[in-house]
Amino acid sequence: INQSYAESIEHLNERVAGLRERLEKAGIKGTDLKTASFSIQPEHEYRGKADDKRTVFVGWRSRHNMRLDLPVDKALVNKAFAAIASDEVESSFSVGFKVGDVEALRDRLLDAATRMARRNAETIAAAAGCRRGKVQRGNFGWSEIHADTPVYELNSAEGTGTAPEFEPEAVET
């Protein structure tokens, strides 16, 4: 928390610059660190006697949520963890994994869904005592593919001296 708006921004910019420098030293381009969100909020406290509480401005709290996309390379990710978890930077961070090639996953899912629809149609036709004919039309709804995984929260203030061991979960169709 800083007393002035300008100090808050300046302090935050210094911390981000320090983080970029530490990433560069670890062999990661500082420019790969991208802003996800940014905010500066006034911070208030309730002060006074029980029957006369007042809200008092105590300063400005600034936050810069950033994103760093890296390949699943444990040595590189561990270097990034060490740079981010430094006491010099005073940061907390989240780690999540995402599918690298969403289009390839989408194609695999559509292929699997079509094969399943064919098997289901053949089962229904056989149970009804008839044969499945040629496909007359295809109908599928629009939906986005989201491959979500758990996000792990880490905080440099907790002394994360070593990077956690991780193995991203495989995506299967």
PDB file of C-alpha atoms in Angstrom:
ATOM      1  CA  ILE A   1       0.000   0.000   0.000  1.00  0.00           C
ATOM      2  CA  ASN A   2       1.353   3.403  -0.999  1.00  0.00           C
ATOM      3  CA  GLN A   3       0.151   6.797   0.149  1.00  0.00           C
ATOM      4  CA  SER A   4      -0.044   8.342  -3.307  1.00  0.00           C
ATOM      5  CA  TYR A   5      -1.485   7.039  -6.558  1.00  0.00           C
ATOM      6  CA  ALA A   6       1.747   7.854  -8.421  1.00  0.00           C
ATOM      7  CA  GLU A   7       3.881   6.048  -5.794  1.00  0.00           C
ATOM      8  CA  SER A   8       1.659   3.001  -6.089  1.00  0.00           C
ATOM      9  CA  ILE A   9       2.115   2.836  -9.856  1.00  0.00           C
ATOM     10  CA  GLU A  10       5.849   3.530  -9.588  1.00  0.00           C
ATOM     11  CA  HIS A  11       6.325   0.798  -6.967  1.00  0.00           C
ATOM     12  CA  LEU A  12       4.346  -1.688  -9.050  1.00  0.00           C
ATOM     13  CA  ASN A  13       6.297  -0.818 -12.214  1.00  0.00           C
ATOM     14  CA  GLU A  14       9.563  -1.363 -10.323  1.00  0.00           C
ATOM     15  CA  ARG A  15       8.398  -4.791  -9.153  1.00  0.00           C
ATOM     16  CA  VAL A  16       7.333  -5.808 -12.668  1.00  0.00           C
ATOM     17  CA  ALA A  17      10.645  -4.565 -14.107  1.00  0.00           C
ATOM     18  CA  GLY A  18      12.471  -6.590 -11.446  1.00  0.00           C
ATOM     19  CA  LEU A  19      10.477  -9.676 -12.340  1.00  0.00           C
ATOM     20  CA  ARG A  20      11.227  -9.217 -16.045  1.00  0.00           C
ATOM     21  CA  GLU A  21      14.950  -8.867 -15.239  1.00  0.00           C
ATOM     22  CA  ARG A  22      14.935 -12.033 -13.136  1.00  0.00           C
ATOM     23  CA  LEU A  23      13.162 -13.935 -15.926  1.00  0.00           C
ATOM     24  CA  GLU A  24      15.736 -12.668 -18.456  1.00  0.00           C
ATOM     25  CA  LYS A  25      18.547 -13.928 -16.187  1.00  0.00           C
ATOM     26  CA  ALA A  26      16.777 -17.311 -16.110  1.00  0.00           C
ATOM     27  CA  GLY A  27      16.779 -17.441 -19.933  1.00  0.00           C
ATOM     28  CA  ILE A  28      13.133 -16.451 -20.425  1.00  0.00           C
ATOM     29  CA  LYS A  29      12.236 -13.392 -22.469  1.00  0.00           C
ATOM     30  CA  GLY A  30      10.891 -10.699 -20.174  1.00  0.00           C
ATOM     31  CA  THR A  31       8.610  -9.588 -22.997  1.00  0.00           C
ATOM     32  CA  ASP A  32       6.855 -12.981 -22.810  1.00  0.00           C
ATOM     33  CA  LEU A  33       5.362 -11.821 -19.505  1.00  0.00           C
ATOM     34  CA  LYS A  34       1.997 -10.318 -20.511  1.00  0.00           C
ATOM     35  CA  THR A  35      -0.580  -8.293 -18.606  1.00  0.00           C
ATOM     36  CA  ALA A  36      -3.784 -10.212 -17.865  1.00  0.00           C
ATOM     37  CA  SER A  37      -5.289  -7.477 -15.681  1.00  0.00           C
ATOM     38  CA  PHE A  38      -4.217  -4.341 -13.865  1.00  0.00           C
ATOM     39  CA  SER A  39      -5.856  -2.414 -11.039  1.00  0.00           C
ATOM     40  CA  ILE A  40      -5.221   0.348  -8.541  1.00  0.00           C
ATOM     41  CA  GLN A  41      -7.755   0.536  -5.736  1.00  0.00           C
ATOM     42  CA  PRO A  42      -8.095   2.843  -2.750  1.00  0.00           C
ATOM     43  CA  GLU A  43      -7.624   1.004   0.526  1.00  0.00           C
ATOM     44  CA  HIS A  44      -9.751   1.932   3.549  1.00  0.00           C
ATOM     45  CA  GLU A  45      -9.959   0.875   7.190  1.00  0.00           C
ATOM     46  CA  TYR A  46     -12.649   1.310   9.807  1.00  0.00           C
ATOM     47  CA  ARG A  47     -11.340   3.374  12.701  1.00  0.00           C
ATOM     48  CA  GLY A  48     -12.801   4.953  15.798  1.00  0.00           C
ATOM     49  CA  LYS A  49     -14.791   3.910  18.799  1.00  0.00           C
ATOM     50  CA  ALA A  50     -17.432   1.194  18.608  1.00  0.00           C
ATOM     51  CA  ASP A  51     -20.276   3.721  18.433  1.00  0.00           C
ATOM     52  CA  ASP A  52     -18.449   6.053  16.015  1.00  0.00           C
ATOM     53  CA  LYS A  53     -16.728   3.969  13.298  1.00  0.00           C
ATOM     54  CA  ARG A  54     -15.465   5.851  10.254  1.00  0.00           C
ATOM     55  CA  THR A  55     -13.937   4.770   7.017  1.00  0.00           C
ATOM     56  CA  VAL A  56     -10.437   6.191   6.686  1.00  0.00           C
ATOM     57  CA  PHE A  57      -8.343   6.184   3.503  1.00  0.00           C
ATOM     58  CA  VAL A  58      -4.996   4.451   4.160  1.00  0.00           C
ATOM     59  CA  GLY A  59      -3.465   4.365   0.685  1.00  0.00           C
ATOM     60  CA  TRP A  60      -3.506   2.807  -2.751  1.00  0.00           C
ATOM     61  CA  ARG A  61      -3.176  -0.922  -3.449  1.00  0.00           C
ATOM     62  CA  SER A  62      -1.991  -1.799  -6.937  1.00  0.00           C
ATOM     63  CA  ARG A  63      -2.086  -5.196  -8.632  1.00  0.00           C
ATOM     64  CA  HIS A  64      -0.707  -6.385 -11.903  1.00  0.00           C
ATOM     65  CA  ASN A  65      -1.871  -9.874 -12.837  1.00  0.00           C
ATOM     66  CA  MET A  66       0.435 -11.248 -15.468  1.00  0.00           C
ATOM     67  CA  ARG A  67       0.613 -14.324 -17.647  1.00  0.00           C
ATOM     68  CA  LEU A  68       3.648 -16.281 -18.781  1.00  0.00           C
ATOM     69  CA  ASP A  69       3.039 -19.129 -21.224  1.00  0.00           C
ATOM     70  CA  LEU A  70       5.799 -21.714 -21.291  1.00  0.00           C
ATOM     71  CA  PRO A  71       6.163 -25.123 -22.904  1.00  0.00           C
ATOM     72  CA  VAL A  72       6.041 -28.112 -20.562  1.00  0.00           C
ATOM     73  CA  ASP A  73       9.794 -28.186 -20.026  1.00  0.00           C
ATOM     74  CA  LYS A  74      10.472 -28.861 -16.349  1.00  0.00           C
ATOM     75  CA  ALA A  75      13.914 -27.237 -16.326  1.00  0.00           C
ATOM     76  CA  LEU A  76      12.570 -24.050 -17.924  1.00  0.00           C
ATOM     77  CA  VAL A  77       9.473 -23.958 -15.710  1.00  0.00           C
ATOM     78  CA  ASN A  78      11.619 -24.479 -12.604  1.00  0.00           C
ATOM     79  CA  LYS A  79      13.786 -21.525 -13.660  1.00  0.00           C
ATOM     80  CA  ALA A  80      10.631 -19.437 -14.043  1.00  0.00           C
ATOM     81  CA  PHE A  81       9.406 -20.562 -10.581  1.00  0.00           C
ATOM     82  CA  ALA A  82      12.724 -19.552  -9.032  1.00  0.00           C
ATOM     83  CA  ALA A  83      12.583 -16.122 -10.691  1.00  0.00           C
ATOM     84  CA  ILE A  84       8.940 -15.518  -9.770  1.00  0.00           C
ATOM     85  CA  ALA A  85       9.172 -16.853  -6.212  1.00  0.00           C
ATOM     86  CA  SER A  86      12.106 -14.612  -5.345  1.00  0.00           C
ATOM     87  CA  ASP A  87      11.783 -12.603  -2.144  1.00  0.00           C
ATOM     88  CA  GLU A  88      12.983  -9.595  -4.165  1.00  0.00           C
ATOM     89  CA  VAL A  89       9.849  -9.629  -6.310  1.00  0.00           C
ATOM     90  CA  GLU A  90       7.209 -10.226  -3.591  1.00  0.00           C
ATOM     91  CA  SER A  91       4.721 -12.029  -5.787  1.00  0.00           C
ATOM     92  CA  SER A  92       2.148 -14.743  -5.642  1.00  0.00           C
ATOM     93  CA  PHE A  93       1.351 -16.803  -8.682  1.00  0.00           C
ATOM     94  CA  SER A  94      -0.842 -19.524 -10.083  1.00  0.00           C
ATOM     95  CA  VAL A  95       0.205 -22.390 -12.296  1.00  0.00           C
ATOM     96  CA  GLY A  96      -2.179 -24.021 -14.729  1.00  0.00           C
ATOM     97  CA  PHE A  97      -1.865 -26.097 -17.851  1.00  0.00           C
ATOM     98  CA  LYS A  98      -3.699 -25.805 -21.136  1.00  0.00           C
ATOM     99  CA  VAL A  99      -3.941 -27.726 -24.378  1.00  0.00           C
ATOM    100  CA  GLY A 100      -1.369 -26.435 -26.837  1.00  0.00           C
ATOM    101  CA  ASP A 101      -3.174 -27.377 -30.061  1.00  0.00           C
ATOM    102  CA  VAL A 102      -6.908 -26.868 -29.520  1.00  0.00           C
ATOM    103  CA  GLU A 103      -7.754 -27.446 -33.205  1.00  0.00           C
ATOM    104  CA  ALA A 104      -6.134 -30.900 -33.186  1.00  0.00           C
ATOM    105  CA  LEU A 105      -8.045 -31.735 -30.006  1.00  0.00           C
ATOM    106  CA  ARG A 106     -11.285 -30.467 -31.581  1.00  0.00           C
ATOM    107  CA  ASP A 107     -10.703 -32.672 -34.645  1.00  0.00           C
ATOM    108  CA  ARG A 108     -10.032 -35.729 -32.461  1.00  0.00           C
ATOM    109  CA  LEU A 109     -13.164 -35.069 -30.405  1.00  0.00           C
ATOM    110  CA  LEU A 110     -15.374 -34.651 -33.488  1.00  0.00           C
ATOM    111  CA  ASP A 111     -13.933 -37.860 -34.968  1.00  0.00           C
ATOM    112  CA  ALA A 112     -14.594 -39.762 -31.726  1.00  0.00           C
ATOM    113  CA  ALA A 113     -18.121 -38.324 -31.444  1.00  0.00           C
ATOM    114  CA  THR A 114     -18.932 -39.280 -35.049  1.00  0.00           C
ATOM    115  CA  ARG A 115     -17.682 -42.839 -34.545  1.00  0.00           C
ATOM    116  CA  MET A 116     -19.776 -43.125 -31.372  1.00  0.00           C
ATOM    117  CA  ALA A 117     -22.866 -41.782 -33.164  1.00  0.00           C
ATOM    118  CA  ARG A 118     -22.350 -44.379 -35.904  1.00  0.00           C
ATOM    119  CA  ARG A 119     -22.050 -47.223 -33.352  1.00  0.00           C
ATOM    120  CA  ASN A 120     -25.171 -45.985 -31.560  1.00  0.00           C
ATOM    121  CA  ALA A 121     -27.110 -45.816 -34.848  1.00  0.00           C
ATOM    122  CA  GLU A 122     -26.013 -49.347 -35.759  1.00  0.00           C
ATOM    123  CA  THR A 123     -27.082 -50.659 -32.330  1.00  0.00           C
ATOM    124  CA  ILE A 124     -30.486 -48.976 -32.583  1.00  0.00           C
ATOM    125  CA  ALA A 125     -31.018 -50.225 -36.151  1.00  0.00           C
ATOM    126  CA  ALA A 126     -30.070 -53.800 -35.180  1.00  0.00           C
ATOM    127  CA  ALA A 127     -32.427 -53.705 -32.183  1.00  0.00           C
ATOM    128  CA  ALA A 128     -35.219 -52.477 -34.463  1.00  0.00           C
ATOM    129  CA  GLY A 129     -34.551 -55.302 -36.940  1.00  0.00           C
ATOM    130  CA  CYS A 130     -33.324 -53.087 -39.782  1.00  0.00           C
ATOM    131  CA  ARG A 131     -30.052 -51.851 -41.264  1.00  0.00           C
ATOM    132  CA  ARG A 132     -28.490 -48.463 -40.916  1.00  0.00           C
ATOM    133  CA  GLY A 133     -28.412 -46.639 -44.217  1.00  0.00           C
ATOM    134  CA  LYS A 134     -26.192 -43.867 -45.494  1.00  0.00           C
ATOM    135  CA  VAL A 135     -25.932 -40.698 -43.468  1.00  0.00           C
ATOM    136  CA  GLN A 136     -28.537 -38.262 -44.751  1.00  0.00           C
ATOM    137  CA  ARG A 137     -27.341 -35.212 -42.856  1.00  0.00           C
ATOM    138  CA  GLY A 138     -25.051 -34.245 -40.006  1.00  0.00           C
ATOM    139  CA  ASN A 139     -26.191 -32.050 -37.182  1.00  0.00           C
ATOM    140  CA  PHE A 140     -24.093 -30.840 -34.328  1.00  0.00           C
ATOM    141  CA  GLY A 141     -24.339 -27.825 -32.086  1.00  0.00           C
ATOM    142  CA  TRP A 142     -21.710 -25.165 -31.732  1.00  0.00           C
ATOM    143  CA  SER A 143     -19.720 -25.449 -28.578  1.00  0.00           C
ATOM    144  CA  GLU A 144     -16.291 -24.387 -27.532  1.00  0.00           C
ATOM    145  CA  ILE A 145     -13.768 -26.850 -26.255  1.00  0.00           C
ATOM    146  CA  HIS A 146     -12.423 -26.007 -22.818  1.00  0.00           C
ATOM    147  CA  ALA A 147      -9.644 -28.146 -21.440  1.00  0.00           C
ATOM    148  CA  ASP A 148      -9.462 -26.930 -17.853  1.00  0.00           C
ATOM    149  CA  THR A 149      -7.018 -28.213 -15.300  1.00  0.00           C
ATOM    150  CA  PRO A 150      -6.511 -27.400 -11.628  1.00  0.00           C
ATOM    151  CA  VAL A 151      -4.636 -24.206 -10.884  1.00  0.00           C
ATOM    152  CA  TYR A 152      -1.975 -24.340  -8.201  1.00  0.00           C
ATOM    153  CA  GLU A 153      -1.468 -21.222  -6.065  1.00  0.00           C
ATOM    154  CA  LEU A 154       2.019 -20.352  -4.847  1.00  0.00           C
ATOM    155  CA  ASN A 155       3.238 -17.377  -2.858  1.00  0.00           C
ATOM    156  CA  SER A 156       6.813 -16.110  -2.684  1.00  0.00           C
ATOM    157  CA  ALA A 157       6.216 -14.970   0.902  1.00  0.00           C
ATOM    158  CA  GLU A 158       5.784 -18.637   1.876  1.00  0.00           C
ATOM    159  CA  GLY A 159       9.410 -19.346   0.932  1.00  0.00           C
ATOM    160  CA  THR A 160       9.020 -21.617  -2.067  1.00  0.00           C
ATOM    161  CA  GLY A 161      12.760 -22.362  -2.119  1.00  0.00           C
ATOM    162  CA  THR A 162      12.325 -25.261  -4.533  1.00  0.00           C
ATOM    163  CA  ALA A 163       9.931 -25.659  -7.399  1.00  0.00           C
ATOM    164  CA  PRO A 164       7.152 -28.216  -7.029  1.00  0.00           C
ATOM    165  CA  GLU A 165       7.301 -31.433  -9.016  1.00  0.00           C
ATOM    166  CA  PHE A 166       4.610 -31.479 -11.697  1.00  0.00           C
ATOM    167  CA  GLU A 167       3.375 -33.651 -14.531  1.00  0.00           C
ATOM    168  CA  PRO A 168       0.446 -32.243 -16.556  1.00  0.00           C
ATOM    169  CA  GLU A 169      -2.498 -34.577 -16.882  1.00  0.00           C
ATOM    170  CA  ALA A 170      -2.906 -36.087 -20.350  1.00  0.00           C
ATOM    171  CA  VAL A 171      -5.922 -35.032 -22.404  1.00  0.00           C
ATOM    172  CA  GLU A 172      -7.767 -38.030 -23.801  1.00  0.00           C
ATOM    173  CA  THR A 173     -10.677 -38.241 -26.205  1.00  0.00           C
TER     174      THR A 173
END
